[in-house]
Coordinates of C-alpha atoms in Angstrom, one line a residue:
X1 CA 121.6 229.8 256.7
X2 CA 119.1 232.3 256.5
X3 CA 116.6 228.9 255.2
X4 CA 117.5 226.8 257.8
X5 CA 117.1 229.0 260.8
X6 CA 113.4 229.6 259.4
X7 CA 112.9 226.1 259.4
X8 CA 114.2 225.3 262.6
X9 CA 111.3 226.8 264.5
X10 CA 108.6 225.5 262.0
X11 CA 110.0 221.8 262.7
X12 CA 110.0 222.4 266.4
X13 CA 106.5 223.5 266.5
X14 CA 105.2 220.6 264.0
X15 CA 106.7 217.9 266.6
X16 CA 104.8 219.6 269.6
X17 CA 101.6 219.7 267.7
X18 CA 101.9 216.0 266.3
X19 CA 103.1 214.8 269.7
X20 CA 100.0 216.0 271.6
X21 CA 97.4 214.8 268.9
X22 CA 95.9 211.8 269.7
X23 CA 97.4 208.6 268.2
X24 CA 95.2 206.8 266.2
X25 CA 95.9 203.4 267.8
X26 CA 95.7 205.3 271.3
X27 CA 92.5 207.0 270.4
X28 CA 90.7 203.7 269.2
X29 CA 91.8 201.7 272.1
X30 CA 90.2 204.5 274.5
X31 CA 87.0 204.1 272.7
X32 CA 87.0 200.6 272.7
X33 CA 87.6 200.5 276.1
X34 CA 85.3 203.4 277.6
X35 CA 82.2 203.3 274.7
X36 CA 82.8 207.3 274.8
X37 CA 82.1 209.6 272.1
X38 CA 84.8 210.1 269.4
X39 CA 85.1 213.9 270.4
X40 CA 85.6 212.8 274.3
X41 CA 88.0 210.2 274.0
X42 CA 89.8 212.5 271.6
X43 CA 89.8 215.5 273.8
X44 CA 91.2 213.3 277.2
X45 CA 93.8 212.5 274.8
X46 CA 95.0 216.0 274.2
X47 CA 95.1 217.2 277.5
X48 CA 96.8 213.9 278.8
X49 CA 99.6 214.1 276.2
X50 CA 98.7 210.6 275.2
X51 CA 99.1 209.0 278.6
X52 CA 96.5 206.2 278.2
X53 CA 95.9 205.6 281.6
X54 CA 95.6 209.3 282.3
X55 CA 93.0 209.9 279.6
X56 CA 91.5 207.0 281.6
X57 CA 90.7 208.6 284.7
X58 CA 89.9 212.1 283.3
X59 CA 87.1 210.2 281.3
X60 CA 85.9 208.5 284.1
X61 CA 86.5 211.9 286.2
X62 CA 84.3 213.8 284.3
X63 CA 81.4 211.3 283.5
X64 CA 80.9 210.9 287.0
X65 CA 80.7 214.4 287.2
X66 CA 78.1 214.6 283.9
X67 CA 76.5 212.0 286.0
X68 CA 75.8 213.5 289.4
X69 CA 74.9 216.4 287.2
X70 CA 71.8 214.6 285.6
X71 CA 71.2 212.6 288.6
X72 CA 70.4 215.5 290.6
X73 CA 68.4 216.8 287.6
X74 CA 66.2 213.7 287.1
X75 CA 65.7 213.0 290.7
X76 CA 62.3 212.6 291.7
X77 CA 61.0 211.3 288.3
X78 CA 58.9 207.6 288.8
X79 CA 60.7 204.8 288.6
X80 CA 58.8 202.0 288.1
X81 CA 60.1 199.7 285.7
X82 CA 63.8 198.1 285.6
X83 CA 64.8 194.0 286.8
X84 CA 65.3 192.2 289.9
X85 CA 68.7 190.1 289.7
X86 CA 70.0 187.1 291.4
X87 CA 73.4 185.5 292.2
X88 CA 73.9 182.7 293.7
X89 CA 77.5 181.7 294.5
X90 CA 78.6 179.2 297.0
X91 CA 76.7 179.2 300.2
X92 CA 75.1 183.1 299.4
X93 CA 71.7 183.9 298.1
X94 CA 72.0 187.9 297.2
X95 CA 68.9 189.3 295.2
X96 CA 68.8 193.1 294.4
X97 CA 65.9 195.8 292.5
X98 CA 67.4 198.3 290.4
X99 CA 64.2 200.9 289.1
X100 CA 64.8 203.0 285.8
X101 CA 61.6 205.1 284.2
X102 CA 60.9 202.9 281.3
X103 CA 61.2 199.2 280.0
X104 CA 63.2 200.2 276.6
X105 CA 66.3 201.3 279.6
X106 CA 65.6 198.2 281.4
X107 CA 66.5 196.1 278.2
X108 CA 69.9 198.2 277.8
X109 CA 72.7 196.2 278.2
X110 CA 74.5 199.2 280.4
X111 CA 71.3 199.0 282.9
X112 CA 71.9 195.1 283.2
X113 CA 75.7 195.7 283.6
X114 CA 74.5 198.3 286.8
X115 CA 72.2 194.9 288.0
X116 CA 74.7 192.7 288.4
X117 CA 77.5 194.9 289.6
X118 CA 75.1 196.0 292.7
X119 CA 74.4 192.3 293.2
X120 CA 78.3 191.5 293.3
X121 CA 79.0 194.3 295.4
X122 CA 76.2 192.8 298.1
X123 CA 77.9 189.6 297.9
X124 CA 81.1 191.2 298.7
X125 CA 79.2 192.8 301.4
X126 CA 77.7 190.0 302.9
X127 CA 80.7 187.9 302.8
X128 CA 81.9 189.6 305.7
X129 CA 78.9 188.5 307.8
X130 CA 79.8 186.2 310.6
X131 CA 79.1 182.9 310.7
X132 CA 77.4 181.2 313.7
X133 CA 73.5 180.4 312.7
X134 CA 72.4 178.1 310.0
X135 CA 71.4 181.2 307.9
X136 CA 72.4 185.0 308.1
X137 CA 70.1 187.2 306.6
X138 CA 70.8 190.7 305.4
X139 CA 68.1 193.5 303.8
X140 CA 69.7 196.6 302.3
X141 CA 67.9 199.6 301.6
X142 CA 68.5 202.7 298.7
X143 CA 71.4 204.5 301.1
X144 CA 72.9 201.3 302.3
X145 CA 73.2 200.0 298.3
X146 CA 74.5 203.4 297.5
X147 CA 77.4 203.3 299.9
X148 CA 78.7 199.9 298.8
X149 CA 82.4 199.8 297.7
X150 CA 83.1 198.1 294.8
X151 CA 86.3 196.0 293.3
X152 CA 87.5 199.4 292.4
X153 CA 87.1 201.3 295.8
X154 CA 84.4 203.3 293.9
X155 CA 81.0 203.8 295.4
X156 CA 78.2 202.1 294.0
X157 CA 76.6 205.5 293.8
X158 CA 78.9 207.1 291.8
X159 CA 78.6 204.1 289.2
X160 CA 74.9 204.8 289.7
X161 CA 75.3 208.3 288.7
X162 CA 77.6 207.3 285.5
X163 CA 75.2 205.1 284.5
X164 CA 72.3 207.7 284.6
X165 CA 74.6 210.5 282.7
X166 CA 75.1 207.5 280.0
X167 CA 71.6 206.7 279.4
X168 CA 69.4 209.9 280.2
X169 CA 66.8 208.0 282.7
X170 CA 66.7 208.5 286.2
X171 CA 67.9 204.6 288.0
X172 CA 67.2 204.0 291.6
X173 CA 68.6 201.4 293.7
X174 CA 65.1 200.0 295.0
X175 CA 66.8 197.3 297.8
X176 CA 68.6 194.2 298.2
X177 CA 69.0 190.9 300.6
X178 CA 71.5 188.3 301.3
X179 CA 71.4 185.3 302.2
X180 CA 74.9 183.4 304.1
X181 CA 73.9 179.7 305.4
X182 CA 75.9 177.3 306.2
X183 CA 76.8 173.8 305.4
X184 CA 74.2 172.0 305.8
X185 CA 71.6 174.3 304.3
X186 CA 71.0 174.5 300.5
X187 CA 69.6 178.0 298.7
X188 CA 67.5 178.2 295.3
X189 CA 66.3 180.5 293.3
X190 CA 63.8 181.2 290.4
X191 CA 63.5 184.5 288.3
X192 CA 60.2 184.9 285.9
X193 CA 59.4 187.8 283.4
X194 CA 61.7 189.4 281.0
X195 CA 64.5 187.1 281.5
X196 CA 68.3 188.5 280.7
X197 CA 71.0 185.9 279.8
X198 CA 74.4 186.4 281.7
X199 CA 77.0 184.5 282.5
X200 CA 76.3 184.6 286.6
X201 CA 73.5 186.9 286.9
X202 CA 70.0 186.0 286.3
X203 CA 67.3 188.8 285.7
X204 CA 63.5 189.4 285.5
X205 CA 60.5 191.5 287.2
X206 CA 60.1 188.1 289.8
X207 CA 62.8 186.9 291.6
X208 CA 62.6 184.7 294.9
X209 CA 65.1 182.7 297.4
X210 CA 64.9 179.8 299.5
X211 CA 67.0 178.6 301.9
X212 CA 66.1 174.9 303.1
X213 CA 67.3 171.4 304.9
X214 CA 67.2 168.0 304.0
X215 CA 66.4 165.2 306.0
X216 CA 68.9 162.7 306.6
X217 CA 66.8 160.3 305.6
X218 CA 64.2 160.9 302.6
X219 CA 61.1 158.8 302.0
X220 CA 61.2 156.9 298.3
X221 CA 60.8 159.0 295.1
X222 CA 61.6 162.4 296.4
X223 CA 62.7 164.5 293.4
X224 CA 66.1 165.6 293.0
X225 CA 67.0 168.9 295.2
X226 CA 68.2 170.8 292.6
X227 CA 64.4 171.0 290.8
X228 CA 62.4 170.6 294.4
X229 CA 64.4 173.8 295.1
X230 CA 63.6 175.4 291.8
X231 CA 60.0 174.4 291.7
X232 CA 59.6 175.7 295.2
X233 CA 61.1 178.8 294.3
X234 CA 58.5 179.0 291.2
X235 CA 56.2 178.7 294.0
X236 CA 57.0 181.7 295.9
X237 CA 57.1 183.7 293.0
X238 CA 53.5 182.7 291.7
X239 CA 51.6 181.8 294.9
X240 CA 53.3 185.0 296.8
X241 CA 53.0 183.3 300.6
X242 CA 54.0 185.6 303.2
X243 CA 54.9 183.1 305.3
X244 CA 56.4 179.3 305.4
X245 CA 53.7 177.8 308.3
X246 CA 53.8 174.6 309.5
X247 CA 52.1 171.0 309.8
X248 CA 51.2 171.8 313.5
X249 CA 49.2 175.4 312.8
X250 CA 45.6 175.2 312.1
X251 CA 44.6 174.7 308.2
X252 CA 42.3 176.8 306.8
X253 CA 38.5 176.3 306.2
X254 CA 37.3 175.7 302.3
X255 CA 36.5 179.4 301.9
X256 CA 40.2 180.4 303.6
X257 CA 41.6 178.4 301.0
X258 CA 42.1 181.1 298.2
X259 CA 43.3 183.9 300.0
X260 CA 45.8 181.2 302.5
X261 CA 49.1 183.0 302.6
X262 CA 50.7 180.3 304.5
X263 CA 53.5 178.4 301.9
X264 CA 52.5 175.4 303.8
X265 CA 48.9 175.2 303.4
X266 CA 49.2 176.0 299.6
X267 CA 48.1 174.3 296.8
X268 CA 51.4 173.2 295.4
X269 CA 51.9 176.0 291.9
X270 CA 53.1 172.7 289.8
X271 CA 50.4 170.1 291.0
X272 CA 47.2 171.6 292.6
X273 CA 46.3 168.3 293.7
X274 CA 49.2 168.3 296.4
X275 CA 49.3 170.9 299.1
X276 CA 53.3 172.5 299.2
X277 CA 53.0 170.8 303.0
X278 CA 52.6 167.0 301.3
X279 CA 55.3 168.0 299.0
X280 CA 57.8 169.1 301.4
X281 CA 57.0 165.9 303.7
X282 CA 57.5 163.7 300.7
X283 CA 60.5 165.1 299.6
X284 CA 62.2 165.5 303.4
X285 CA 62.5 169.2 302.6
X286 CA 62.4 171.7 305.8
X287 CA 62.7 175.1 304.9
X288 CA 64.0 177.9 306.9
X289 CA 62.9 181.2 305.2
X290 CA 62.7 182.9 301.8
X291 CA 62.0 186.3 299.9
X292 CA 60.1 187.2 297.0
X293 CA 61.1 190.4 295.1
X294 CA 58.4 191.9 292.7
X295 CA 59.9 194.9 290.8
X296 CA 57.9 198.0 291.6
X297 CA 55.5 197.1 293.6
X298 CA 54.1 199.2 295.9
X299 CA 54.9 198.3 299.6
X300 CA 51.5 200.2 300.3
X301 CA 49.0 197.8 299.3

């Protein structure tokens, strides 16, 4: 009797301690899930009693917390390298600069999650623009980025912050644009330089939209819209016109010519012989208005 009464309490406390270790299953799932440290996942475990979903938010809890901490830390420090990204779904354009300190970050697969997630949550934020005009345009700068929702109700500052407690570099939302036309106008896009594959998210230091009509009626041979668009776009991006111009403005003089920052006065990127004017006549192409993003330059010069 004497025997099992000692026991008794011995069992009792072996259950308690084995119930609030972490599972083995549990704990590789949370790792799998999060990319945490052994010792973290491990720990949000034990004071969760196992819950899974608990363990969850604790983790992301106090990440966001490491994060804010560093970000705070590390802000101020240059941030000059990172990728412009583009989406384009259905009838939006969105294109978005996200700075880090050094290329080796930039190539991180975390920093080009934190691209495309700020260029999903413009899209989400430019969806609610009205409609009425052929094409709704939308610039965002650092604060209005950071203040984004996201899917999850988060902050896109906060993810921000995550980010930088994950991978030690200070990351600053640079700015973004949409673009929301309507039916009858197409958008394109071209990014150059350092080039990321994702499934919707395209990546690079160039990136630049168009938004353009077609004629009703096209003169013979113009080239598909789908590579006029793209070519144009590689246009922008190498030519850097400030401006689209038109037939009816005056065309510059022969020594105007290499500094002309009219699009339409150009010499065409993919066939100096042409100007980008001929080439849009040609092809029926009117466009409307585009962007050019080059990441980190200075705004200055």
């Amino acid at each position: 009797m004497l025997r099992f009464a000692m026991e008794k309490p011995f069992r009792t406390i072996f259950r308690r301690l084995y119930s609030t270790s972490p599972q083995k299953s549990l704990l590789s799932k949370l790792r799998k899930t999060t990319g945490y440290p052994f010792s973290n996942c491990k720990k949000a475990l034990e004071v969760n009693n196992n819950d899974f979903e608990q363990a969850l938010a604790w983790l992301k809890k106090e990440a966001q917390k490491e994060g804010w901490s560093k970000a705070t830390k590390l802000q101020g420090r240059k941030t000059a390298q990172g990728l412009v990204g583009i989406l384009l779904e259905q009838n939006h354009g969105i294109m978005v600069e996200v700075n880090c300190e050094t290329d080796f970050v930039a190539r991180n697969n975390k920093f080009h999650n934190l691209v495309s997630v700020a260029a999903s949550g413009v899209k989400r934020h430019c969806a609610a623009m009205p409609a009425g005009t052929p094409l709704q345009k939308m610039g965002l700068t650092e604060d209005q980025l950071g203040a984004l929702l996201l899917d999850d109700g988060q902050k896109l500052s906060d993810y921000i912050a995550m980010t930088i407690g994950h991978l030690g570099e200070n990351i600053t939302l640079r700015r973004g644009f949409c673009m929301k036309a309507a039916s009858d106008v197409q958008l394109s896009y071209y990014v150059h330089g350092g080039n990321v594959p994702t499934n919707k998210i395209s990546m690079g230091k160039f990136g630049s939209l168009l938004a353009f009509r077609i004629r009703t009626v096209a003169p013979p041979g113009n080239k598909s819209v789908e590579l006029l668009g793209r070519q144009l776009c590689q246009h922008i991006v190498g030519m850097n016109p400030l401006e689209i111009g038109s037939a009816e403005a005056t065309p510059p003089t022969d020594e105007e010519k290499e500094e002309e920052k009219r699009m339409w006065f150009q010499e065409f990127l993919l066939d100096p012989t042409v100007t980008v004017g001929e080439v849009l006549t040609q092809n029926g192409i009117s466009p409307l208005d585009f962007v050019r993003f080059e990441c980190g330059e200075d705004f200055n010069t």
